[in-house]
mmCIF file of C-alpha atoms in Angstrom:
data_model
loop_
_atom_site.group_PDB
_atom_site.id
_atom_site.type_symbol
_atom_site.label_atom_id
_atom_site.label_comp_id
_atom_site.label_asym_id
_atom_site.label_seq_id
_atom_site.Cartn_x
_atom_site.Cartn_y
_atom_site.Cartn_z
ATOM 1 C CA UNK A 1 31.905 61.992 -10.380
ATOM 2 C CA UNK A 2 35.663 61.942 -9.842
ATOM 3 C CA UNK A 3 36.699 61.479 -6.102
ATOM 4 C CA UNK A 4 39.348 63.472 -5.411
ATOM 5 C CA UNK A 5 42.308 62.534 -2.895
ATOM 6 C CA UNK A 6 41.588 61.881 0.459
ATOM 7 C CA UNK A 7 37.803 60.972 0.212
ATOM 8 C CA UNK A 8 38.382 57.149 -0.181
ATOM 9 C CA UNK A 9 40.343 55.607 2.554
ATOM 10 C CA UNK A 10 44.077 53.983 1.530
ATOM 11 C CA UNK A 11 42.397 50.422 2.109
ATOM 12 C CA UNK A 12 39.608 51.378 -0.517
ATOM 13 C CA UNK A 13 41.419 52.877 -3.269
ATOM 14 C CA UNK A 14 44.310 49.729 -2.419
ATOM 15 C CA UNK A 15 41.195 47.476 -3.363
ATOM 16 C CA UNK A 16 39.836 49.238 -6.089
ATOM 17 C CA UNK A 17 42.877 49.124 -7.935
ATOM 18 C CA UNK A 18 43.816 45.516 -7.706
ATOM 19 C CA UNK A 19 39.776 44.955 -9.151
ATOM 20 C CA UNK A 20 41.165 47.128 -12.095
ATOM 21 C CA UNK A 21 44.172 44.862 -12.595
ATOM 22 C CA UNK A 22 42.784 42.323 -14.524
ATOM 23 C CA UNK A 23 40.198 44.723 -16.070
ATOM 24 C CA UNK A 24 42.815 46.551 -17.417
ATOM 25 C CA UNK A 25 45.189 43.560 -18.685
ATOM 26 C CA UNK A 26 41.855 42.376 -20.376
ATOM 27 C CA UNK A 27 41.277 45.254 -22.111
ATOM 28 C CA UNK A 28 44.451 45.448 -23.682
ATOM 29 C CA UNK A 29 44.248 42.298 -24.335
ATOM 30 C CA UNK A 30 41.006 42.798 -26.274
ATOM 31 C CA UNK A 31 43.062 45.782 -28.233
ATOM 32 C CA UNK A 32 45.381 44.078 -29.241
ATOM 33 C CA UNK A 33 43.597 41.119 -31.052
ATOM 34 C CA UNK A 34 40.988 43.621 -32.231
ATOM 35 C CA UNK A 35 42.086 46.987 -33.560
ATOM 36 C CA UNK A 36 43.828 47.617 -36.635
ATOM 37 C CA UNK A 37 46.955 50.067 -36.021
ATOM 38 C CA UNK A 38 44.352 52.869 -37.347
ATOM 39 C CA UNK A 39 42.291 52.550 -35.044
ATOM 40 C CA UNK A 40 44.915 52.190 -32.252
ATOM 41 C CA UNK A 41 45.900 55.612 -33.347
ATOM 42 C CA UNK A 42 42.163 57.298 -33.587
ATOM 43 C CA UNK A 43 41.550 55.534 -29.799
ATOM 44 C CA UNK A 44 43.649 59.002 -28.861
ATOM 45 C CA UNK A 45 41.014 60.556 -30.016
ATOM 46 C CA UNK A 46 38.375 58.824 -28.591
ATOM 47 C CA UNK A 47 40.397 59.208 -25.463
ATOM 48 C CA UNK A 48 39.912 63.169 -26.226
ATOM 49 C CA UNK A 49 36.070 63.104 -26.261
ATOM 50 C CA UNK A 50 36.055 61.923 -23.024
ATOM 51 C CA UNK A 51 38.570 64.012 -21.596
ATOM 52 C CA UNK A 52 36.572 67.228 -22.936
ATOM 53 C CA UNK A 53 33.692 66.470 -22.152
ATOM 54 C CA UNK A 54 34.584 66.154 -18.670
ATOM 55 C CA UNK A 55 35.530 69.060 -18.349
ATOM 56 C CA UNK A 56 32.003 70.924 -19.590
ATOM 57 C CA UNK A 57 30.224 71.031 -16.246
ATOM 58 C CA UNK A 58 26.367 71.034 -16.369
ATOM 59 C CA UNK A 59 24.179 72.375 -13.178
ATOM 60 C CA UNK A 60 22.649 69.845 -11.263
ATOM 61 C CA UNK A 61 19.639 69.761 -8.891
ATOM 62 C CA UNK A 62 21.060 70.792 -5.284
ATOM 63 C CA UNK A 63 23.377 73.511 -6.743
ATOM 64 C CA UNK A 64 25.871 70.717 -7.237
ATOM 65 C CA UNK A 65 27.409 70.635 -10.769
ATOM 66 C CA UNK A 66 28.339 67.243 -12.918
ATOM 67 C CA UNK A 67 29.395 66.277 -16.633
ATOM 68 C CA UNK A 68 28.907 63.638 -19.177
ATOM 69 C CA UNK A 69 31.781 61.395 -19.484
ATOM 70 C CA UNK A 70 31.628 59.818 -23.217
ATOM 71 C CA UNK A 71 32.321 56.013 -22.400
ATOM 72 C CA UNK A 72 29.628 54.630 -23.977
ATOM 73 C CA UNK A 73 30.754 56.632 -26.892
ATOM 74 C CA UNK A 74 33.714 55.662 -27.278
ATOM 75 C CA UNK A 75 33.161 51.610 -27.160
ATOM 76 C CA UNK A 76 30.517 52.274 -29.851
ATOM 77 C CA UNK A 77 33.748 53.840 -31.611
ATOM 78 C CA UNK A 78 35.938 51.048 -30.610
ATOM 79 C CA UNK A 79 34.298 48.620 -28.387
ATOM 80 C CA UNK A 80 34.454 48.483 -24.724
ATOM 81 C CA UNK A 81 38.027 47.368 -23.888
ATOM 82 C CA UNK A 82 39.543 50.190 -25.904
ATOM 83 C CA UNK A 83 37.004 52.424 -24.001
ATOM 84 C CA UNK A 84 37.979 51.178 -20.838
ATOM 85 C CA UNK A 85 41.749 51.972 -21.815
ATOM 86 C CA UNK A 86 41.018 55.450 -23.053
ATOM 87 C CA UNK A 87 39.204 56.542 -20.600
ATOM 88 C CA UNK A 88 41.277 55.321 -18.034
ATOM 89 C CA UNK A 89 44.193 57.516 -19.987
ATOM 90 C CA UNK A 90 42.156 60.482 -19.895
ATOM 91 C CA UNK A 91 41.641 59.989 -16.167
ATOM 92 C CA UNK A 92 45.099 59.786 -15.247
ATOM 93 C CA UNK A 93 46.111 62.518 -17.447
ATOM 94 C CA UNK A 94 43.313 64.495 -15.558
ATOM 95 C CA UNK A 95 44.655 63.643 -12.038
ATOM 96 C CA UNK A 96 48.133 64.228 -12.422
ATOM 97 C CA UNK A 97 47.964 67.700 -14.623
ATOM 98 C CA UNK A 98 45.182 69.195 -13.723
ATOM 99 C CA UNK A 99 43.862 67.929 -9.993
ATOM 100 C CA UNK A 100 40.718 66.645 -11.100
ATOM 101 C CA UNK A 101 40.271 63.230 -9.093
ATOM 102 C CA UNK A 102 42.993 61.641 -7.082
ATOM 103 C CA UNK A 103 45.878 60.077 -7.679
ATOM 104 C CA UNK A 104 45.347 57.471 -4.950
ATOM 105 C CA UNK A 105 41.147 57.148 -6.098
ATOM 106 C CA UNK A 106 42.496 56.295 -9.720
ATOM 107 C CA UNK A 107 41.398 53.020 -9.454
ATOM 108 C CA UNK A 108 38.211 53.458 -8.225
ATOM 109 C CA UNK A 109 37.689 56.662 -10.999
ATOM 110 C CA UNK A 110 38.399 54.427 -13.657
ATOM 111 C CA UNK A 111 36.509 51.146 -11.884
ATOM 112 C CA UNK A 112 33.927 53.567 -12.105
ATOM 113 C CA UNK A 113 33.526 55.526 -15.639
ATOM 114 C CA UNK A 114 36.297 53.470 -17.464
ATOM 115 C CA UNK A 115 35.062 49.914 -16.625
ATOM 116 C CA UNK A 116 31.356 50.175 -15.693
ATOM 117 C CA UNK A 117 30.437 52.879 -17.323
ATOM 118 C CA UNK A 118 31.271 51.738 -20.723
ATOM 119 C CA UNK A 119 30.808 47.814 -20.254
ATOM 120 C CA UNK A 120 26.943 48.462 -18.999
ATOM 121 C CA UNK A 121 26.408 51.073 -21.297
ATOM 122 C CA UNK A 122 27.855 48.689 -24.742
ATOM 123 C CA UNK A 123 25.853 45.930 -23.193
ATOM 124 C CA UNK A 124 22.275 47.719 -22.977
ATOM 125 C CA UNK A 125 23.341 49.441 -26.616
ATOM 126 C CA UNK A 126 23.209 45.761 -27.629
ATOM 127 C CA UNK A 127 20.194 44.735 -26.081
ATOM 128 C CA UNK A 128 18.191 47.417 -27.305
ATOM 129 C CA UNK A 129 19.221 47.633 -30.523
ATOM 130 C CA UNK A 130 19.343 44.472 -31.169
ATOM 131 C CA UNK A 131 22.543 44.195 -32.400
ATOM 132 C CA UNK A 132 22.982 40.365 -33.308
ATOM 133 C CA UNK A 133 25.777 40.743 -36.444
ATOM 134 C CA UNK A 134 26.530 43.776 -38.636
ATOM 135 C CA UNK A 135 25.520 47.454 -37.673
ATOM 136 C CA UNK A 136 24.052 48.099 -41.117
ATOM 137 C CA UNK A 137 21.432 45.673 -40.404
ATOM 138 C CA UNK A 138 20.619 47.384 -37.387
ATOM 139 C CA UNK A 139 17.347 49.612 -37.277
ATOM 140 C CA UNK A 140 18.486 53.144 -37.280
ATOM 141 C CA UNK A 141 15.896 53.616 -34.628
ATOM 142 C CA UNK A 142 16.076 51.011 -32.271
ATOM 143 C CA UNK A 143 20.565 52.322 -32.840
ATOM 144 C CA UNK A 144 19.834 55.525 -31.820
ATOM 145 C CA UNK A 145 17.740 54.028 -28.748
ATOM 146 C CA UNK A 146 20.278 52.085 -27.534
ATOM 147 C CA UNK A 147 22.987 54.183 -27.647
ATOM 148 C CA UNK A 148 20.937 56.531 -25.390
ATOM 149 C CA UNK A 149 19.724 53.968 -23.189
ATOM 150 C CA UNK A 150 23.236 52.670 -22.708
ATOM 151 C CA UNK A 151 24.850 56.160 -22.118
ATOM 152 C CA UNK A 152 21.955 57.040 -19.647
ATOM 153 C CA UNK A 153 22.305 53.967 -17.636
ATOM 154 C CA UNK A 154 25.922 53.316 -18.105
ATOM 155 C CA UNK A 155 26.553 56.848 -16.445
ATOM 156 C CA UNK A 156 24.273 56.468 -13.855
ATOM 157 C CA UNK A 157 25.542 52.986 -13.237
ATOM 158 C CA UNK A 158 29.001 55.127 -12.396
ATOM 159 C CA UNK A 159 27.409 57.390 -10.263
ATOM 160 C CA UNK A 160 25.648 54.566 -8.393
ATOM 161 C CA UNK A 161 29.092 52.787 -7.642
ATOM 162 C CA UNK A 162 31.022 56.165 -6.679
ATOM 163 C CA UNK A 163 28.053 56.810 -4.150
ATOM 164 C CA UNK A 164 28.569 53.556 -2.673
ATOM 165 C CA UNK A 165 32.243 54.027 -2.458
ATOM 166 C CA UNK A 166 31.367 57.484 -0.394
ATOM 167 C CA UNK A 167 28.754 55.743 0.981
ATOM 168 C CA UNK A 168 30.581 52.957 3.230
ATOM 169 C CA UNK A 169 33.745 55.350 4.266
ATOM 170 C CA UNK A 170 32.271 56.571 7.295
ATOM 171 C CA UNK A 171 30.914 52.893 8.098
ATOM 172 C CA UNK A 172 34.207 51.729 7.978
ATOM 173 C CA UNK A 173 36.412 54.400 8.911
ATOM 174 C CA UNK A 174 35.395 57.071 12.065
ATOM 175 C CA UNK A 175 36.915 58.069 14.919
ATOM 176 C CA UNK A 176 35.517 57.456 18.288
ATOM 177 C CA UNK A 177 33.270 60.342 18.131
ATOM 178 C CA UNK A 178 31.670 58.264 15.385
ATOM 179 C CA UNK A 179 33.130 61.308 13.013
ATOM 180 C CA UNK A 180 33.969 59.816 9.175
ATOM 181 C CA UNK A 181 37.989 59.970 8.309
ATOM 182 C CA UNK A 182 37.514 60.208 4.697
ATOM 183 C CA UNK A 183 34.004 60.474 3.323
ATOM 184 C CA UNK A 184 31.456 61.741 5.918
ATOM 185 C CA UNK A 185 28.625 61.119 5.067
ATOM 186 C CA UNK A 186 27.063 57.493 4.879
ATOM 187 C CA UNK A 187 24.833 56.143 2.481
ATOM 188 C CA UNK A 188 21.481 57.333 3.040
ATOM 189 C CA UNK A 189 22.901 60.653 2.165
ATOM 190 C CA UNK A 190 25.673 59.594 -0.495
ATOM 191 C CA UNK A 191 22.951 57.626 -2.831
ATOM 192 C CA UNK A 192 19.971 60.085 -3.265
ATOM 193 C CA UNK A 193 22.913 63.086 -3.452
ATOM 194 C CA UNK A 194 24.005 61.407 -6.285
ATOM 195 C CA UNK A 195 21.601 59.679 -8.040
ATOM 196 C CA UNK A 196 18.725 62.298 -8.182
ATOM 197 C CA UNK A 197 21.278 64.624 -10.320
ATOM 198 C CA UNK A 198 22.603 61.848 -12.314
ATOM 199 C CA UNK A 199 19.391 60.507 -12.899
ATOM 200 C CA UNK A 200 17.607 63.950 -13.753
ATOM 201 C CA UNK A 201 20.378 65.650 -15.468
ATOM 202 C CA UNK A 202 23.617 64.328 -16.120
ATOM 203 C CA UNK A 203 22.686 61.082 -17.288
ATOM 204 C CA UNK A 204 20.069 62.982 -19.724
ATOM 205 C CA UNK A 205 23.204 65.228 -21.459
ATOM 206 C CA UNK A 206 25.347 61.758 -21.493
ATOM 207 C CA UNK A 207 22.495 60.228 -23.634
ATOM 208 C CA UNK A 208 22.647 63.513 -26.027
ATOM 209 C CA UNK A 209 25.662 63.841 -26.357
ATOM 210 C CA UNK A 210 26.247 60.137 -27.237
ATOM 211 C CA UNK A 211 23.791 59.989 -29.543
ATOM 212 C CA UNK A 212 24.942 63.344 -31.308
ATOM 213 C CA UNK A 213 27.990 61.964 -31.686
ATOM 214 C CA UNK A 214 27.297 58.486 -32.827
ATOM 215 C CA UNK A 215 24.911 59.783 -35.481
ATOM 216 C CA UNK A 216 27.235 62.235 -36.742
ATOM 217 C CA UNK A 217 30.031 59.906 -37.249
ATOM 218 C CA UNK A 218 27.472 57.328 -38.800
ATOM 219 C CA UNK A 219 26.568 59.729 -41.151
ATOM 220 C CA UNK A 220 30.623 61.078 -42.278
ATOM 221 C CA UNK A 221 32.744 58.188 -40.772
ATOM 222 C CA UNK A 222 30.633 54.998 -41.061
ATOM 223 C CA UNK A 223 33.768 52.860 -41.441
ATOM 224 C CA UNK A 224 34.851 54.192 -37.584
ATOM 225 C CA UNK A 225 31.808 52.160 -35.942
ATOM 226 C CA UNK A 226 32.443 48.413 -34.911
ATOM 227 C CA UNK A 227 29.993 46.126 -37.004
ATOM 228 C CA UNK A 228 30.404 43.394 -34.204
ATOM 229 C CA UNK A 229 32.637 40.884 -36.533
ATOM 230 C CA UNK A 230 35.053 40.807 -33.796
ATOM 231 C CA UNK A 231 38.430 42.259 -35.698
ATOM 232 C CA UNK A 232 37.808 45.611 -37.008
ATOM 233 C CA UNK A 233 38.880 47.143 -40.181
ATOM 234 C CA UNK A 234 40.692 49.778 -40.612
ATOM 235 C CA UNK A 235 39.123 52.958 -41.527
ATOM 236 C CA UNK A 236 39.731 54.930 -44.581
ATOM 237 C CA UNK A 237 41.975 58.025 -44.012
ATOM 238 C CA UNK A 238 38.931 59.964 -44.752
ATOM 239 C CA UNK A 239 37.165 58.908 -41.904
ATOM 240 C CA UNK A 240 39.452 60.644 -39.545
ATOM 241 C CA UNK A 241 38.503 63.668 -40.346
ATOM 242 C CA UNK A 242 35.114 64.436 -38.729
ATOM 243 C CA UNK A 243 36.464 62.628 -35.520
ATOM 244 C CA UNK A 244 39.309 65.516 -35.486
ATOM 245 C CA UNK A 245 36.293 67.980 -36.476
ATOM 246 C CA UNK A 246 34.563 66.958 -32.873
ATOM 247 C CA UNK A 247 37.512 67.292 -30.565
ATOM 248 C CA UNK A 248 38.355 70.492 -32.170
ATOM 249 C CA UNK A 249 34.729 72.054 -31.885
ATOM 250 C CA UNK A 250 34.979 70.234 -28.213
ATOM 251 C CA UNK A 251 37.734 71.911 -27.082
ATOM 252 C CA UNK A 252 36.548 75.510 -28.782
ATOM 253 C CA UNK A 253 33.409 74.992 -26.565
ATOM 254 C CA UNK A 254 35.423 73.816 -23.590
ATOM 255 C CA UNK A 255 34.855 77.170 -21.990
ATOM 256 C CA UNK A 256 31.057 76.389 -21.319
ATOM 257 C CA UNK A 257 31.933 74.075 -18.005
ATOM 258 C CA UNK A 258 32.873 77.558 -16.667
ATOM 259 C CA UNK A 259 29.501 78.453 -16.532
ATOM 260 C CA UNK A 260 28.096 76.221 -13.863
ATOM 261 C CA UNK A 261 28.795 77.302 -10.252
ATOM 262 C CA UNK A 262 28.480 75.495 -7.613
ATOM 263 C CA UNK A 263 30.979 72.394 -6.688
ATOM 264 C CA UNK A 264 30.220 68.958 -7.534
ATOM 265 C CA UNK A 265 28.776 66.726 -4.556
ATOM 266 C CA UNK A 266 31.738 64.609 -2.812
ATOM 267 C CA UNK A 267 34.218 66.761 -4.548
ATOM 268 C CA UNK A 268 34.733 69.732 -1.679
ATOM 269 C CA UNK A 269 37.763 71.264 -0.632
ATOM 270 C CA UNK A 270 38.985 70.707 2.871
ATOM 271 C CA UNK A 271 38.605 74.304 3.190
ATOM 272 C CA UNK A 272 34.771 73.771 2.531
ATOM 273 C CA UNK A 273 33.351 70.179 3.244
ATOM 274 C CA UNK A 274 32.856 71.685 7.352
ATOM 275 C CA UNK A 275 30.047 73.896 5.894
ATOM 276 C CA UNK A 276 28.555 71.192 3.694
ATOM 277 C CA UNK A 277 24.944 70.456 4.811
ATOM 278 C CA UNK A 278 22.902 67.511 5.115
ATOM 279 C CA UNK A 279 19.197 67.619 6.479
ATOM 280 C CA UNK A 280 19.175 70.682 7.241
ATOM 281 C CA UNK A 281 22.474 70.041 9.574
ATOM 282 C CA UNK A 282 26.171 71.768 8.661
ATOM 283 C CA UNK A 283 29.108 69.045 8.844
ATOM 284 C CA UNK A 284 30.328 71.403 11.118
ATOM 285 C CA UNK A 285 34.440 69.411 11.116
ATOM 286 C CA UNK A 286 37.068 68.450 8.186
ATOM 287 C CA UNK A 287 37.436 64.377 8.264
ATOM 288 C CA UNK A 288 40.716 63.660 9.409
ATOM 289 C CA UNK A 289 41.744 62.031 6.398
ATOM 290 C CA UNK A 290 40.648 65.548 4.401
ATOM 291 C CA UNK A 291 42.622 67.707 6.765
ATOM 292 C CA UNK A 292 46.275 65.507 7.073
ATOM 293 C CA UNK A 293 45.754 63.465 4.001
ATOM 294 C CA UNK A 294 48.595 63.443 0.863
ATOM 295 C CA UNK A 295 47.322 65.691 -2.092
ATOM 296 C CA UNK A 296 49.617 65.812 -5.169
ATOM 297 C CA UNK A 297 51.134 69.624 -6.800
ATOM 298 C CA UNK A 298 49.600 69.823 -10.249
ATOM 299 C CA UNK A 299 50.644 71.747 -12.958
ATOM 300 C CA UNK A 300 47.061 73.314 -13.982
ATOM 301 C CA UNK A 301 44.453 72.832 -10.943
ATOM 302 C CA UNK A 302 41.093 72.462 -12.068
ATOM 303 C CA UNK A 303 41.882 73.547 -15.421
ATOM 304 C CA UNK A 304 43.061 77.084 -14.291
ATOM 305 C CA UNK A 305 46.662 79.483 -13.080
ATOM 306 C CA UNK A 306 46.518 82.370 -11.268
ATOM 307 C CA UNK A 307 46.974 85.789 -12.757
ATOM 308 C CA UNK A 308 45.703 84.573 -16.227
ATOM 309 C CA UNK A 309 42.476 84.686 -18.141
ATOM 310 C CA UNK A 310 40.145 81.696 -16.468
ATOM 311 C CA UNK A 311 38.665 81.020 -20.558
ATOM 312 C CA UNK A 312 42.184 81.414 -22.191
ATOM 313 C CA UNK A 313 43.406 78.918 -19.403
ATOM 314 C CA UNK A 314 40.260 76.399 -19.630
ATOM 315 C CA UNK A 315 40.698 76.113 -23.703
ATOM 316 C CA UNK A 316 44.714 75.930 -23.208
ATOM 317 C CA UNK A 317 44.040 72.972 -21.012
ATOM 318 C CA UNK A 318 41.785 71.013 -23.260
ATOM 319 C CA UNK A 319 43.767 71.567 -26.378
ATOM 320 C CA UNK A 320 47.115 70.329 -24.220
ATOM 321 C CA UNK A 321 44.843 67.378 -22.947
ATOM 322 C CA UNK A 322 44.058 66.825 -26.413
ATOM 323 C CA UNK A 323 47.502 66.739 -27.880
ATOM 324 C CA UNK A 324 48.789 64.430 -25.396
ATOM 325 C CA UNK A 325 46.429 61.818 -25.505
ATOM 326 C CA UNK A 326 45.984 61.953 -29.581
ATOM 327 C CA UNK A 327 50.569 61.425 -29.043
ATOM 328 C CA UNK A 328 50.422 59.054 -26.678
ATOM 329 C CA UNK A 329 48.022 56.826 -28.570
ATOM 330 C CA UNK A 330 50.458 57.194 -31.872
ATOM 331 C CA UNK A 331 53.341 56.392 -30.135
ATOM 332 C CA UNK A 332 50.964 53.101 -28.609
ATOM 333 C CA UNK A 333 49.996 52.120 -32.200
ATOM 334 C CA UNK A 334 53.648 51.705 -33.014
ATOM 335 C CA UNK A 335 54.030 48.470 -32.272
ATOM 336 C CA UNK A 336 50.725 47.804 -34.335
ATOM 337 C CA UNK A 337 52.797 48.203 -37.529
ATOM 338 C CA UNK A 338 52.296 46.534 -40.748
ATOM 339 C CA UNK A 339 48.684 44.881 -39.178
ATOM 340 C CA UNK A 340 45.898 45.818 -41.191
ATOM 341 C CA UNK A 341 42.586 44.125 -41.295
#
């Protein structure tokens, strides 16, 4: 689901990220009336579930690939502003170190899985739980049922926006052949592409691996879940430990995304996207804004470096990804000091 550089037009990804502006200043706004300094800290974390599971890549019908994001996951963790500005961390950690989405479609990556992902998903988590007050009144059944229902249609939510962003680029932007600049393909082809994998697959492991997640942590960490008082307490040092137990038996199982072939739809090289096929018909030319377009000279491209061991590389990346974000997060809480609900 990440669009890479190139694929969204400069006017698009302009847009997108002025709609993030006030999304963002929201959500940190939210964060900072909310969260304890514990919790500011243990967002890094958070932040870290995302960013690994991202990088497991599942097969999807088509021979495309795709992966869970964790959004949903995370707000039931720390409610859906600090969501929104974790996962938005882990996305631009993503595209600047390791290539995956671009640097000018961060806006509309994060628009995407850091602001409607995990707002739609929280919301429908609600609804069908019937969360009115605190979680422990909640029926552990109808819980369960809405945190899958809001991870499954959270995610595909996502997916539903990004193919609408593909969707309208050749609409907007062509040449006078009628040949897309960025995106080619419009969106009678950018919807089902997208949705019937989402929908059949990847919106089924984001609903697993929510609900995995969230029930583990109910069961070791209770005090880590928002009870929907508004301020949030801060968690016993205890309680930290089975979150760092999950990112480290994340990143050990890191490796896995190398199993899926194939590349994810909308996410071709310019190299490749000429013998992409729709309908039966090959592309058959690289969009304009593909073949002269401004790409950015990461450190660790798509999680690997040449000459060394593709597994060694893939589990080096997520435990770097890891560090940073569970740092960066420390040295946000800072400022948090001496606040403790």
């Amino acid at each position: 689901m990440h669009i890479p550089e190139n694929y969204l037009s400069p006017e698009t990804c302009a847009v997108m990220t002025a709609a993030m502006v006030p999304v963002w200043a929201h959500a940190a706004k939210k964060v900072k009336e909310e969260l304890p300094r514990e919790k500011v800290t243990m967002l890094g974390t958070g932040a870290a579930f995302s960013f690994l599971v991202m990088m497991i890549n599942v097969p999807l019908i088509g021979g495309t690939t795709g992966h869970a994001v964790g959004g949903v996951l995370v707000a039931l963790l720390f409610g859906p502003g600090a969501a929104c500005i974790g996962v938005s961390v882990a996305l631009l950690l993503q595209a600047l170190i390791f290539g995956d989405g671009g640097v000018l479609a961060f806006g509309a990556n994060c628009f995407n899985m850091a602001f409607v992902l995990p707002y739609v998903g929280y919301f429908v988590y609600r609804t069908v739980a019937g969360f009115r007050g605190n979680l422990a009144d909640v029926n552990p059944i109808r819980k369960y049922a809405g945190a899958a229902a809001g991870a499954y249609i959270g995610l595909n939510a996502a997916a539903l926006c990004a193919a609408v962003e593909f969707g309208i680029q050749p609409m907007l932007f062509h040449d006078g052949a009628g040949n897309g600049l960025y995106c080619p393909y419009d969106l009678t082809v950018s919807i089902p592409a997208m949705m019937i994998p989402h929908l059949a697959v990847a919106g089924v492991v984001e609903a697993l691996f929510t609900v995995a997640v969230f029930a583990f942590v109910t069961r070791t960490a209770p005090d880590m879940l928002i009870d929907g008082s508004g301020m949030q307490t801060a968690p016993d040092a205890k309680s930290r430990v089975p979150l760092f137990a999950v990112a480290a038996a994340m990143i050990a199982a890191s490796p896995l995304g190398l199993l899926a072939s194939g590349t994810a739809w909308g996410e071709w090289g310019a190299d490749e996207i000429a013998q992409t096929s729709a309908g039966g018909e090959t592309l058959g030319y690289i969009p304009e804004g593909l073949a002269s377009g401004w790409s950015l000279d990461v450190l660790l491209p798509d999680y690997a470096m040449d000459g060394v061991n593709e597994v060694l590389v893939y589990v080096f990346s997520a435990t770097l990804g890891t560090s940073i974000l569970v740092m960066l997060f420390k040295l946000i809480s800072i400022p948090f000091k001496g606040r403790r609900n």
